[in-house]
Structure formats: C-alpha cells, structure tokens
Amino acid sequence: MKGTLIFAVALAVAYALPTENQEKNDPERSGYRNHKLLSMTPTTKQQLKALEQVENDIEGSDFWIDPLLHHQAVFRISPDKFNDVMGILKNSGGHPNVLHEDVQEMMDTPEMQTQSRAAATQYIVDNSQYHSYATIQNYLNTFKSNYPSLVPDVGVAPHKTHDNRDVSYITLSTNGVSSTKQAIFIECGIHAREWISPAVCLYFIDRLLATYNSDSTATALLNQFDWVIIPEANPDGYEYTRSSTSNRLWRKNRRRFTTGNCNGYYGVDLNRNFDAMWGTTGVSSSCTSDTYPGTGAFSEPESRNIRDKVNEIKDRLSAFISIHSYSQMILTPYGFDSSKPSNTGHITAVSNAARDKLYNVHNKYFTVGTPGELLYHASGGSYDWSMVGAGVSFAVTYELRPAGSDWATGFRLPANQILPSGEEMWESISHIALNH
Ligand code: 0X9
Ligand code: ZN
C-alpha cells in the first residue's frame, strides 16, 4: 500500500483503540455493523488527493466507486476510522456525505427471489435466483449430459482452491475434444461478491446450447468458435459471501495467512495476481487490503487455473472476456498503465458496437474505455495477462449492472435482473465473437 506503513503507525499512535473495539470492527468477526457508506465528489486536486489517501492508507476502506475528479466516489468506512476519515476529507475542503449509517443493515436485506420469466422449455438454468457453487457444478454436468454432441468436456482445472474446492470449466464445441477451431475464453466470478457475473455466464452457456439448432446467431457462434468458460473462478470466495450477510462484500479468494502481521487474515485479489506488470499499480502491499496482489504473480491456485486453461488453447484463442460488476462498462486494454495495444482502435470500435447491441436490448448504457480513463490503473489483471502473457489479440473486461451511481444496489443486484442482464450480454458477447 503506497506509503501505508508510516501513516498507519502515526494513526495507531494518535488514535489507539481498545482491542475489544478492533475485534468488533473486524469484518472477519462482526460484518459491517455501523460501517458508514460515504460519498464525496472531489472538485479540486486537493480533495481528490484526500480521497486517494483514504483509499490507500486507511485500513479496511472499501471503495465501491473510485475517486475521479468531478465524479462521485462511494466508499465504506468502519466506525473506528470514521472520525479520521471525515477529518482528512473535510481538511481538504471536501464535503463527505453519509449515504447510509449501517452497511450491515443494507446487507441484511437479501437479494430478492423472483418468479422466473417463462423461458423456452429446453433451458436448464433457473434464472430467478443466484445459485450455490454446488448447484452451478450440477448445472455444468447437466449441460454435458443433455448436449453430449456440443459439450465435449466439463472438467476440473488443475489447482484445488485453498478450501479444497474444484474450479470447473466447460468446453463447448461442435468438433469434440480434439477440435482445432478458433476459441473464445470467458471467465466469470473472479471477484466473490459480484454474483451477477457467474449468473450471466450460466445464462450464456444455457442459451448457446438450447438455441444452437433454432437460432442463427447461436448456430454461427458455435459453428465458428469453440468456447471455454469458467463460470465460477473463485468458488471459496463466492461461498463465503453466501455464508452470511456479514460476509456479503468479500472480494478476494480465501487464502489464509499464517505468519507475521498477516497472521489470521485472509485473501488475495485474484484480479491483481496475474503476471501483467504484477504489483505495480492499483495494488496494496497490506494483506488486509481488498487489492492485495499476493506474494508474487500466480501465487494463487485460482489465477493459475485460468492461466493453465488459457495456455492450453492459446494458439487458437482469439478473444478473452472477463466479467465483473458493477458500473456498466466495457473496459478495453490495458488496465495496468496508460499504454495501449497496437490494435486499440479495433478493440474500441468493436466494443462500442457491442455496447450499442447491449443498449438496444433493455436500454442499459455501458461506457467504453480503458480502466485508466474510466476508473483507475490496476496491474495483474486477467485480461491484460491474456494479451501480454498469452498473446491473445482481443480482450475486454465487462462491468455489469447496475450503473455506477446505483450504490444502494451495487454488488447486490436483485435476482429479477439476472435474466435481462443475460439477455443484453448475449447480444453484446455475440457481437464481439462475430466481429472481433
Ligand atoms: O478492479 C478490478 O479488478 C475491476 N473492477 S471491480 O470493481 N470489478 O473490481 C476492473 C478490472 C480492470 N482490469 C484491470 N485493471 N486489469
Ligand atoms: Zn470485479
């Protein structure tokens, strides 16, 4: 974490708190009780710097929308850090605003379940709710048994997770296991709390298989390409967010640290753990941070699984798609700094058209640009690695619904938006596949 240690020591001396209080405020133990959700729109460089200081130096600060000049930042702060943070921000001339007094209360209102909209009978997945890891595994096996001629392989990636789970992948192909067709790779669920991502992956697989014989787009998608899809790349983190509303906002994997300052803490940000300018931008060196990149590139089994599956087919892989939430964006490469691949014009043009296709379905507008233009630089991301590490020439990252301004929904997208999200992403991904 940039400059963290010195600042953290100063804070600890100035505002030492009783251990009991620290325990109470540790999300590992007590969830988000009395955590405040704040917003602030920086209108000067000084205010922006203050927000960046809070993001980088205040332990446990969780930015749902990152600081950008003249844009509203939204972030969660634990009660023991509240006064410090208000002080820092007000000193800069800013006017932080409390959006919610108790984030735990927000989390305790569950994502609603809805009646599934009548879908064609051959669909397999129930899109009226978010599913457990076990149910997702079952769906993958059902895809294989119901469509043996289109699903040559449902398998387990080579590395077990820290909690001993399998990471599954599915291969869709009209040519069987030894196919040499061009391939497209989709990764979902790398961040635990972004539940809409695996749900959209499942919808995409389901629709591709169910409509291959009846819909000309699906036919083209499978006749022209093989698809390798990891619908739940971080099952430990995902199950952790499902285990209690107190853990609903967990982002990382569940690596447990057992030594030094980190002893007893958990988690590496898997989208900072790839070998793409690893550890340089958008990361924190504190293992308690949500952007801790791990001890080295590919230190984590979950990122190695994506690496290994991509490397198996990299010679025929023509596109890599990473799916996250939230803020309605299509992020073009690179994320690690301001440099761009030589075909950036082409990637942007295809992404703009994919954005329009998406918009035409349910009028949800996605913004297209690089992370540096729209959010922040961040190193070690999977889509950057697919290009610089595996030589794939086309890669994008989606940030799904809701819009960035919708902090009250955020990562907790109601289940009645699974189906429309799937429908708009079907059009958008189809466009990329057939035009990249
Ligand atoms: O920070 C991230 O990993 C992504 N945003 S999220 O809110 N879903 O966490 C953006 C990733 C963009 N990719 C890279 N910067 N490599
Ligand atoms: Zn994410």
CSV table of C-alpha atoms and ligand atoms in Angstrom, one decimal:
chain,number,residue,atom,x,y,z
A,1,MET,CA,0.0,0.0,0.0
A,2,LYS,CA,1.6,3.2,-1.2
A,3,GLY,CA,3.0,4.9,1.9
A,4,THR,CA,0.8,2.9,4.2
A,5,LEU,CA,3.1,1.8,7.0
A,6,ILE,CA,4.4,5.2,8.1
A,7,PHE,CA,0.9,6.6,8.0
A,8,ALA,CA,-0.7,3.6,9.8
A,9,VAL,CA,1.8,3.8,12.6
A,10,ALA,CA,1.1,7.5,13.1
A,11,LEU,CA,-2.6,6.8,13.2
A,12,ALA,CA,-2.2,4.0,15.6
A,13,VAL,CA,-0.3,6.2,18.0
A,14,ALA,CA,-2.7,9.1,17.7
A,15,TYR,CA,-6.0,7.1,17.8
A,16,ALA,CA,-5.2,3.9,19.6
A,17,LEU,CA,-8.3,1.9,20.3
A,18,PRO,CA,-9.1,-0.9,22.7
A,19,THR,CA,-8.6,-4.4,21.4
A,20,GLU,CA,-12.3,-5.2,22.0
A,21,ASN,CA,-13.3,-2.4,19.7
A,22,GLN,CA,-10.9,-3.5,17.0
A,23,GLU,CA,-12.3,-7.0,17.2
A,24,LYS,CA,-15.8,-5.7,16.9
A,25,ASN,CA,-14.9,-3.8,13.9
A,26,ASP,CA,-13.1,-6.6,12.1
A,27,PRO,CA,-15.3,-7.7,9.2
A,28,GLU,CA,-13.9,-11.2,9.7
A,29,ARG,CA,-15.8,-11.3,13.0
A,30,SER,CA,-18.7,-8.9,13.0
A,31,GLY,CA,-19.7,-8.0,9.4
A,32,TYR,CA,-20.4,-4.4,8.6
A,33,ARG,CA,-22.3,-3.3,11.7
A,34,ASN,CA,-22.2,0.6,11.9
A,35,HIS,CA,-19.9,0.8,8.9
A,36,LYS,CA,-20.8,4.0,7.1
A,37,LEU,CA,-21.3,4.3,3.4
A,38,LEU,CA,-20.0,7.7,2.3
A,39,SER,CA,-19.9,9.7,-0.9
A,40,MET,CA,-17.9,12.7,-2.0
A,41,THR,CA,-17.4,14.4,-5.3
A,42,PRO,CA,-13.9,15.9,-5.4
A,43,THR,CA,-13.9,19.3,-7.2
A,44,THR,CA,-10.2,20.1,-6.6
A,45,LYS,CA,-7.0,18.2,-6.9
A,46,GLN,CA,-6.5,18.5,-3.1
A,47,GLN,CA,-9.9,16.9,-2.5
A,48,LEU,CA,-9.0,14.1,-4.9
A,49,LYS,CA,-5.7,13.5,-3.2
A,50,ALA,CA,-7.5,13.3,0.2
A,51,LEU,CA,-9.8,10.6,-1.2
A,52,GLU,CA,-6.8,8.7,-2.6
A,53,GLN,CA,-5.2,8.9,0.8
A,54,VAL,CA,-8.3,7.4,2.4
A,55,GLU,CA,-8.3,4.7,-0.2
A,56,ASN,CA,-4.6,3.8,0.1
A,57,ASP,CA,-3.9,4.5,3.7
A,58,ILE,CA,-7.0,3.8,5.8
A,59,GLU,CA,-7.1,0.1,6.6
A,60,GLY,CA,-10.4,-1.5,5.6
A,61,SER,CA,-11.6,1.4,3.4
A,62,ASP,CA,-13.6,-0.2,0.6
A,63,PHE,CA,-14.2,1.9,-2.5
A,64,TRP,CA,-17.4,0.9,-4.4
A,65,ILE,CA,-16.8,3.8,-6.8
A,66,ASP,CA,-13.2,5.1,-7.1
A,67,PRO,CA,-12.1,8.7,-6.8
A,68,LEU,CA,-12.1,10.7,-10.0
A,69,LEU,CA,-12.2,14.5,-10.3
A,70,HIS,CA,-15.7,15.8,-10.6
A,71,HIS,CA,-17.2,12.3,-10.1
A,72,GLN,CA,-18.9,11.0,-7.1
A,73,ALA,CA,-16.8,8.4,-5.2
A,74,VAL,CA,-18.7,6.0,-2.9
A,75,PHE,CA,-16.9,4.1,-0.1
A,76,ARG,CA,-17.4,2.1,3.0
A,77,ILE,CA,-15.5,3.0,6.3
A,78,SER,CA,-15.5,1.1,9.6
A,79,PRO,CA,-16.8,3.1,12.6
A,80,ASP,CA,-13.4,3.3,14.3
A,81,LYS,CA,-12.0,5.0,11.2
A,82,PHE,CA,-14.9,7.3,10.6
A,83,ASN,CA,-13.7,10.4,12.5
A,84,ASP,CA,-10.2,10.2,11.0
A,85,VAL,CA,-11.6,9.9,7.5
A,86,MET,CA,-14.1,12.8,8.0
A,87,GLY,CA,-11.1,14.9,9.3
A,88,ILE,CA,-8.9,14.1,6.3
A,89,LEU,CA,-11.7,14.8,3.8
A,90,LYS,CA,-13.0,18.0,5.4
A,91,ASN,CA,-9.5,19.3,5.8
A,92,SER,CA,-9.1,19.1,2.0
A,93,GLY,CA,-12.2,21.3,1.6
A,94,GLY,CA,-14.5,18.4,0.7
A,95,HIS,CA,-18.0,17.7,1.9
A,96,PRO,CA,-18.3,14.0,2.5
A,97,ASN,CA,-21.9,12.8,2.7
A,98,VAL,CA,-23.2,9.9,4.7
A,99,LEU,CA,-25.3,7.8,2.4
A,100,HIS,CA,-26.0,5.0,4.9
A,101,GLU,CA,-25.4,4.7,8.6
A,102,ASP,CA,-25.2,0.9,8.8
A,103,VAL,CA,-24.0,-1.1,5.8
A,104,GLN,CA,-24.8,-4.3,7.7
A,105,GLU,CA,-28.5,-3.3,7.6
A,106,MET,CA,-28.2,-2.9,3.8
A,107,MET,CA,-26.6,-6.4,3.6
A,108,ASP,CA,-29.3,-7.9,5.7
A,109,THR,CA,-31.9,-7.2,3.1
A,110,PRO,CA,-31.4,-10.1,0.8
A,111,GLU,CA,-31.4,-10.1,-3.0
A,112,MET,CA,-35.0,-10.9,-3.7
A,113,GLN,CA,-36.1,-14.1,-5.4
A,114,THR,CA,-38.5,-13.8,-8.3
A,115,GLN,CA,-40.7,-16.0,-10.4
A,116,SER,CA,-38.6,-17.0,-13.4
A,117,ARG,CA,-39.9,-15.5,-16.5
A,118,ALA,CA,-41.3,-18.2,-18.8
A,119,ALA,CA,-38.4,-19.4,-20.9
A,120,ALA,CA,-38.3,-21.9,-23.7
A,121,THR,CA,-38.7,-25.3,-22.1
A,122,GLN,CA,-35.3,-26.5,-23.2
A,123,TYR,CA,-33.5,-24.0,-20.9
A,124,ILE,CA,-31.8,-25.7,-17.9
A,125,VAL,CA,-30.9,-22.9,-15.6
A,126,ASP,CA,-33.4,-21.3,-13.2
A,127,ASN,CA,-32.7,-17.6,-13.5
A,128,SER,CA,-35.0,-16.5,-10.7
A,129,GLN,CA,-32.2,-16.7,-8.1
A,130,TYR,CA,-28.5,-16.8,-7.5
A,131,HIS,CA,-27.2,-20.3,-7.1
A,132,SER,CA,-24.7,-22.1,-4.8
A,133,TYR,CA,-21.4,-23.4,-6.0
A,134,ALA,CA,-22.8,-27.0,-5.7
A,135,THR,CA,-25.8,-26.1,-7.9
A,136,ILE,CA,-23.5,-24.4,-10.5
A,137,GLN,CA,-21.5,-27.6,-10.6
A,138,ASN,CA,-24.7,-29.6,-11.2
A,139,TYR,CA,-25.7,-27.3,-14.0
A,140,LEU,CA,-22.4,-27.9,-15.8
A,141,ASN,CA,-22.9,-31.7,-15.5
A,142,THR,CA,-26.5,-31.4,-16.8
A,143,PHE,CA,-25.3,-29.3,-19.8
A,144,LYS,CA,-22.9,-32.1,-20.6
A,145,SER,CA,-25.4,-34.9,-20.3
A,146,ASN,CA,-28.2,-33.1,-22.1
A,147,TYR,CA,-26.0,-31.9,-25.0
A,148,PRO,CA,-23.3,-34.5,-25.4
A,149,SER,CA,-22.6,-33.5,-29.0
A,150,LEU,CA,-22.0,-29.9,-28.1
A,151,VAL,CA,-20.2,-30.3,-24.8
A,152,PRO,CA,-17.2,-32.4,-25.2
A,153,ASP,CA,-15.7,-31.6,-21.9
A,154,VAL,CA,-16.8,-30.5,-18.4
A,155,GLY,CA,-13.8,-30.8,-16.2
A,156,VAL,CA,-11.8,-29.6,-13.3
A,157,ALA,CA,-8.9,-27.1,-13.7
A,158,PRO,CA,-5.6,-28.4,-12.3
A,159,HIS,CA,-5.4,-26.5,-9.0
A,160,LYS,CA,-7.7,-27.0,-6.0
A,161,THR,CA,-8.6,-23.9,-4.1
A,162,HIS,CA,-7.4,-23.2,-0.5
A,163,ASP,CA,-10.7,-24.6,0.9
A,164,ASN,CA,-10.2,-27.7,-1.3
A,165,ARG,CA,-12.8,-26.9,-3.9
A,166,ASP,CA,-12.6,-27.7,-7.6
A,167,VAL,CA,-12.7,-24.9,-10.2
A,168,SER,CA,-14.7,-26.3,-13.1
A,169,TYR,CA,-14.6,-25.3,-16.8
A,170,ILE,CA,-16.9,-26.2,-19.7
A,171,THR,CA,-15.8,-26.6,-23.3
A,172,LEU,CA,-18.5,-26.1,-26.0
A,173,SER,CA,-17.6,-27.3,-29.4
A,174,THR,CA,-19.2,-29.0,-32.4
A,175,ASN,CA,-15.9,-30.7,-33.1
A,176,GLY,CA,-15.2,-32.7,-30.0
A,177,VAL,CA,-12.2,-32.6,-27.7
A,178,SER,CA,-9.6,-32.5,-30.4
A,179,SER,CA,-11.1,-29.5,-32.1
A,180,THR,CA,-8.7,-27.0,-33.7
A,181,LYS,CA,-11.3,-24.3,-34.2
A,182,GLN,CA,-10.7,-20.7,-33.1
A,183,ALA,CA,-11.7,-20.4,-29.5
A,184,ILE,CA,-13.1,-17.7,-27.1
A,185,PHE,CA,-12.5,-17.8,-23.4
A,186,ILE,CA,-14.9,-16.4,-20.8
A,187,GLU,CA,-14.0,-16.0,-17.1
A,188,CYS,CA,-16.7,-15.2,-14.5
A,189,GLY,CA,-16.8,-14.9,-10.8
A,190,ILE,CA,-13.2,-14.0,-10.1
A,191,HIS,CA,-14.4,-11.4,-7.5
A,192,ALA,CA,-16.6,-13.2,-4.9
A,193,ARG,CA,-19.2,-10.5,-4.3
A,194,GLU,CA,-20.1,-9.9,-7.9
A,195,TRP,CA,-22.8,-12.5,-8.1
A,196,ILE,CA,-24.3,-11.4,-11.4
A,197,SER,CA,-21.1,-12.5,-13.2
A,198,PRO,CA,-21.4,-16.3,-12.8
A,199,ALA,CA,-25.2,-16.0,-13.3
A,200,VAL,CA,-24.6,-14.3,-16.7
A,201,CYS,CA,-22.0,-17.0,-17.6
A,202,LEU,CA,-24.6,-19.7,-16.9
A,203,TYR,CA,-27.2,-17.9,-19.0
A,204,PHE,CA,-24.9,-17.6,-21.9
A,205,ILE,CA,-23.9,-21.3,-21.9
A,206,ASP,CA,-27.6,-22.3,-21.5
A,207,ARG,CA,-28.8,-20.2,-24.4
A,208,LEU,CA,-25.9,-21.2,-26.7
A,209,LEU,CA,-26.8,-24.9,-26.2
A,210,ALA,CA,-30.6,-24.5,-26.1
A,211,THR,CA,-30.8,-22.4,-29.3
A,212,TYR,CA,-28.0,-23.9,-31.4
A,213,ASN,CA,-30.5,-25.6,-33.7
A,214,SER,CA,-33.1,-22.9,-33.8
A,215,ASP,CA,-31.3,-19.5,-33.7
A,216,SER,CA,-28.9,-18.4,-36.5
A,217,THR,CA,-26.8,-16.4,-34.0
A,218,ALA,CA,-26.2,-19.4,-31.7
A,219,THR,CA,-25.5,-21.6,-34.8
A,220,ALA,CA,-22.9,-19.1,-36.0
A,221,LEU,CA,-21.3,-18.8,-32.5
A,222,LEU,CA,-20.8,-22.5,-32.2
A,223,ASN,CA,-20.0,-23.2,-35.9
A,224,GLN,CA,-17.3,-20.6,-35.9
A,225,PHE,CA,-15.9,-21.0,-32.4
A,226,ASP,CA,-15.1,-23.3,-29.6
A,227,TRP,CA,-15.9,-21.7,-26.2
A,228,VAL,CA,-14.0,-22.4,-23.0
A,229,ILE,CA,-15.9,-20.9,-20.0
A,230,ILE,CA,-15.1,-20.8,-16.3
A,231,PRO,CA,-18.4,-19.8,-14.7
A,232,GLU,CA,-17.1,-19.6,-11.1
A,233,ALA,CA,-13.4,-18.8,-10.9
A,234,ASN,CA,-13.3,-18.2,-7.2
A,235,PRO,CA,-15.7,-20.7,-5.5
A,236,ASP,CA,-14.2,-20.3,-2.0
A,237,GLY,CA,-14.8,-16.5,-2.0
A,238,TYR,CA,-18.3,-17.0,-3.6
A,239,GLU,CA,-19.4,-19.5,-1.0
A,240,TYR,CA,-18.0,-17.2,1.7
A,241,THR,CA,-20.2,-14.3,0.5
A,242,ARG,CA,-23.2,-16.7,0.5
A,243,SER,CA,-22.5,-18.0,4.0
A,244,SER,CA,-23.6,-14.9,5.9
A,245,THR,CA,-24.8,-11.3,5.2
A,246,SER,CA,-21.8,-10.3,7.3
A,247,ASN,CA,-19.5,-11.6,4.6
A,248,ARG,CA,-21.6,-10.5,1.6
A,249,LEU,CA,-19.0,-7.9,0.5
A,250,TRP,CA,-15.9,-10.2,0.4
A,251,ARG,CA,-14.0,-9.7,-2.9
A,252,LYS,CA,-10.8,-11.9,-2.7
A,253,ASN,CA,-10.1,-15.6,-2.5
A,254,ARG,CA,-9.8,-17.3,0.9
A,255,ARG,CA,-6.0,-17.8,1.2
A,256,ARG,CA,-5.3,-17.8,4.9
A,257,PHE,CA,-2.1,-16.1,6.1
A,258,THR,CA,-0.3,-17.7,9.0
A,259,THR,CA,2.8,-15.5,9.6
A,260,GLY,CA,3.8,-12.0,10.7
A,261,ASN,CA,1.4,-9.1,10.6
A,262,CYS,CA,-0.9,-11.0,8.3
A,263,ASN,CA,-1.4,-13.9,10.7
A,264,GLY,CA,-5.1,-14.8,10.8
A,265,TYR,CA,-6.1,-12.6,7.9
A,266,TYR,CA,-7.4,-13.8,4.5
A,267,GLY,CA,-7.4,-13.2,0.9
A,268,VAL,CA,-5.6,-12.3,-2.3
A,269,ASP,CA,-7.2,-10.1,-5.0
A,270,LEU,CA,-7.2,-12.6,-7.9
A,271,ASN,CA,-7.5,-9.8,-10.4
A,272,ARG,CA,-4.2,-8.4,-9.2
A,273,ASN,CA,-2.4,-11.8,-9.2
A,274,PHE,CA,-1.7,-12.3,-12.9
A,275,ASP,CA,1.7,-11.8,-14.5
A,276,ALA,CA,0.9,-8.5,-16.2
A,277,MET,CA,3.0,-5.7,-14.6
A,278,TRP,CA,2.3,-7.6,-11.4
A,279,GLY,CA,2.4,-5.5,-8.2
A,280,THR,CA,2.9,-2.1,-9.9
A,281,THR,CA,-0.3,-0.1,-10.0
A,282,GLY,CA,-3.7,-0.3,-8.2
A,283,VAL,CA,-2.4,-2.7,-5.5
A,284,SER,CA,-1.8,-2.5,-1.8
A,285,SER,CA,1.0,-4.3,0.0
A,286,SER,CA,-1.2,-4.8,3.0
A,287,CYS,CA,-2.7,-8.3,3.2
A,288,THR,CA,-5.8,-6.9,4.8
A,289,SER,CA,-6.5,-4.8,1.7
A,290,ASP,CA,-9.0,-5.7,-1.0
A,291,THR,CA,-6.4,-5.1,-3.6
A,292,TYR,CA,-3.6,-7.2,-2.1
A,293,PRO,CA,-1.9,-8.9,-5.1
A,294,GLY,CA,-0.4,-11.8,-3.3
A,295,THR,CA,3.3,-12.7,-2.7
A,296,GLY,CA,4.0,-13.0,-6.5
A,297,ALA,CA,2.4,-13.4,-9.8
A,298,PHE,CA,0.3,-16.6,-9.9
A,299,SER,CA,0.8,-17.3,-6.2
A,300,GLU,CA,-2.9,-18.3,-6.1
A,301,PRO,CA,-4.4,-21.6,-7.4
A,302,GLU,CA,-7.5,-19.8,-8.9
A,303,SER,CA,-5.4,-17.5,-11.1
A,304,ARG,CA,-3.1,-20.4,-12.1
A,305,ASN,CA,-6.2,-22.3,-13.2
A,306,ILE,CA,-7.2,-19.5,-15.6
A,307,ARG,CA,-3.6,-19.3,-16.8
A,308,ASP,CA,-3.3,-23.0,-17.4
A,309,LYS,CA,-6.6,-23.4,-19.2
A,310,VAL,CA,-5.8,-20.3,-21.4
A,311,ASN,CA,-2.3,-21.6,-22.2
A,312,GLU,CA,-3.7,-25.0,-23.3
A,313,ILE,CA,-5.5,-23.2,-26.2
A,314,LYS,CA,-3.6,-20.0,-26.6
A,315,ASP,CA,-2.5,-20.8,-30.2
A,316,ARG,CA,-6.1,-20.7,-31.3
A,317,LEU,CA,-7.6,-18.3,-28.8
A,318,SER,CA,-8.9,-15.2,-30.5
A,319,ALA,CA,-10.7,-13.4,-27.6
A,320,PHE,CA,-10.6,-13.3,-23.8
A,321,ILE,CA,-13.6,-11.9,-21.9
A,322,SER,CA,-13.5,-11.2,-18.2
A,323,ILE,CA,-16.9,-10.5,-16.5
A,324,HIS,CA,-17.2,-8.4,-13.3
A,325,SER,CA,-19.7,-6.0,-11.7
A,326,TYR,CA,-20.6,-3.2,-11.2
A,327,SER,CA,-20.8,0.1,-13.0
A,328,GLN,CA,-21.9,-0.7,-16.6
A,329,MET,CA,-18.7,-0.5,-18.6
A,330,ILE,CA,-16.7,-2.3,-21.2
A,331,LEU,CA,-13.1,-1.9,-20.3
A,332,THR,CA,-10.6,-2.1,-23.1
A,333,PRO,CA,-6.8,-2.8,-22.5
A,334,TYR,CA,-4.5,-2.1,-20.9
A,335,GLY,CA,-5.5,-1.8,-17.3
A,336,PHE,CA,-2.0,-1.6,-15.8
A,337,ASP,CA,-1.0,1.8,-17.2
A,338,SER,CA,-1.8,4.2,-19.9
A,339,SER,CA,-0.3,2.2,-22.7
A,340,LYS,CA,-2.5,0.6,-25.3
A,341,PRO,CA,-2.1,-2.4,-27.6
A,342,SER,CA,-1.4,-1.7,-31.2
A,343,ASN,CA,-4.9,-2.8,-32.3
A,344,THR,CA,-6.6,-0.5,-29.7
A,345,GLY,CA,-8.6,1.3,-32.4
A,346,HIS,CA,-10.1,-2.1,-33.5
A,347,ILE,CA,-10.8,-3.2,-29.9
A,348,THR,CA,-12.5,0.1,-29.1
A,349,ALA,CA,-14.6,0.1,-32.3
A,350,VAL,CA,-15.8,-3.5,-31.7
A,351,SER,CA,-16.5,-2.6,-28.0
A,352,ASN,CA,-18.5,0.5,-29.0
A,353,ALA,CA,-20.7,-1.6,-31.3
A,354,ALA,CA,-21.0,-4.3,-28.6
A,355,ARG,CA,-22.1,-1.5,-26.2
A,356,ASP,CA,-24.8,-0.5,-28.8
A,357,LYS,CA,-26.1,-4.0,-29.2
A,358,LEU,CA,-26.3,-4.3,-25.4
A,359,TYR,CA,-28.1,-1.0,-25.1
A,360,ASN,CA,-30.7,-2.0,-27.7
A,361,VAL,CA,-32.0,-4.9,-25.6
A,362,HIS,CA,-33.0,-3.2,-22.3
A,363,ASN,CA,-31.7,0.4,-22.7
A,364,LYS,CA,-28.8,-0.1,-20.3
A,365,TYR,CA,-25.9,2.2,-21.3
A,366,PHE,CA,-22.4,0.9,-20.8
A,367,THR,CA,-19.4,3.2,-21.1
A,368,VAL,CA,-16.4,2.1,-23.2
A,369,GLY,CA,-12.8,3.0,-22.2
A,370,THR,CA,-9.6,1.8,-20.5
A,371,PRO,CA,-9.6,1.4,-16.7
A,372,GLY,CA,-7.2,4.4,-16.6
A,373,GLU,CA,-9.8,6.5,-18.4
A,374,LEU,CA,-12.8,5.3,-16.5
A,375,LEU,CA,-11.6,4.1,-13.2
A,376,TYR,CA,-8.0,3.7,-12.1
A,377,HIS,CA,-4.9,1.8,-13.3
A,378,ALA,CA,-4.6,-1.7,-11.9
A,379,SER,CA,-1.9,-4.2,-12.6
A,380,GLY,CA,-2.0,-8.0,-12.5
A,381,GLY,CA,-5.5,-8.3,-14.2
A,382,SER,CA,-6.5,-11.4,-16.1
A,383,TYR,CA,-7.5,-9.7,-19.3
A,384,ASP,CA,-4.2,-7.8,-19.5
A,385,TRP,CA,-2.3,-11.0,-18.9
A,386,SER,CA,-4.3,-12.8,-21.7
A,387,MET,CA,-2.8,-10.3,-24.1
A,388,VAL,CA,0.7,-9.6,-22.8
A,389,GLY,CA,1.3,-13.1,-21.3
A,390,ALA,CA,-0.7,-15.5,-23.6
A,391,GLY,CA,-0.6,-13.4,-26.8
A,392,VAL,CA,-4.4,-13.2,-27.3
A,393,SER,CA,-5.1,-10.2,-29.6
A,394,PHE,CA,-8.5,-9.2,-28.3
A,395,ALA,CA,-9.5,-8.9,-24.6
A,396,VAL,CA,-12.1,-6.9,-22.7
A,397,THR,CA,-13.5,-6.7,-19.2
A,398,TYR,CA,-17.2,-6.1,-18.6
A,399,GLU,CA,-18.5,-4.4,-15.5
A,400,LEU,CA,-22.2,-5.5,-15.4
A,401,ARG,CA,-25.3,-3.8,-13.9
A,402,PRO,CA,-26.1,-1.7,-12.0
A,403,ALA,CA,-24.9,1.8,-13.1
A,404,GLY,CA,-22.0,3.2,-11.1
A,405,SER,CA,-24.4,5.7,-9.5
A,406,ASP,CA,-26.6,3.0,-8.0
A,407,TRP,CA,-24.7,2.5,-4.7
A,408,ALA,CA,-27.8,1.3,-2.9
A,409,THR,CA,-27.9,-1.8,-5.2
A,410,GLY,CA,-24.2,-2.2,-6.1
A,411,PHE,CA,-23.0,-5.8,-5.9
A,412,ARG,CA,-26.4,-6.9,-4.7
A,413,LEU,CA,-28.2,-6.8,-8.0
A,414,PRO,CA,-31.8,-8.1,-7.4
A,415,ALA,CA,-32.4,-11.5,-8.9
A,416,ASN,CA,-35.1,-10.2,-11.2
A,417,GLN,CA,-32.2,-8.6,-13.2
A,418,ILE,CA,-30.4,-11.9,-13.9
A,419,LEU,CA,-32.4,-12.7,-17.0
A,420,PRO,CA,-32.3,-9.2,-18.5
A,421,SER,CA,-28.6,-9.0,-17.8
A,422,GLY,CA,-28.1,-12.3,-19.5
A,423,GLU,CA,-30.2,-11.2,-22.5
A,424,GLU,CA,-28.3,-8.0,-23.1
A,425,MET,CA,-24.9,-9.7,-22.6
A,426,TRP,CA,-25.9,-12.4,-25.1
A,427,GLU,CA,-26.2,-9.7,-27.8
A,428,SER,CA,-23.1,-8.0,-26.7
A,429,ILE,CA,-20.8,-11.0,-26.5
A,430,SER,CA,-22.3,-12.4,-29.7
A,431,HIS,CA,-21.3,-9.2,-31.4
A,432,ILE,CA,-17.7,-9.4,-30.1
A,433,ALA,CA,-17.4,-13.0,-31.2
A,434,LEU,CA,-18.7,-12.5,-34.7
A,435,ASN,CA,-16.8,-9.2,-35.3
A,436,HIS,CA,-13.6,-9.2,-33.4
B,1,0X9,O1,-10.6,-3.6,-10.0
B,1,0X9,C1,-10.9,-4.5,-10.8
B,1,0X9,O2,-10.3,-5.6,-10.7
B,1,0X9,C2,-12.0,-4.4,-11.8
B,1,0X9,N1,-13.1,-3.6,-11.2
B,1,0X9,S1,-14.0,-4.3,-10.0
B,1,0X9,O3,-14.9,-3.2,-9.4
B,1,0X9,N2,-15.0,-5.4,-10.6
B,1,0X9,O4,-13.1,-4.9,-9.0
B,1,0X9,C3,-11.5,-3.7,-13.0
B,1,0X9,C4,-10.5,-4.5,-13.7
B,1,0X9,C5,-9.9,-3.9,-14.9
B,1,0X9,N3,-8.8,-4.7,-15.3
B,1,0X9,C6,-7.5,-4.3,-14.9
B,1,0X9,N4,-7.3,-3.1,-14.4
B,1,0X9,N5,-6.6,-5.1,-15.2
B,2,ZN,ZN,-14.6,-7.3,-10.0
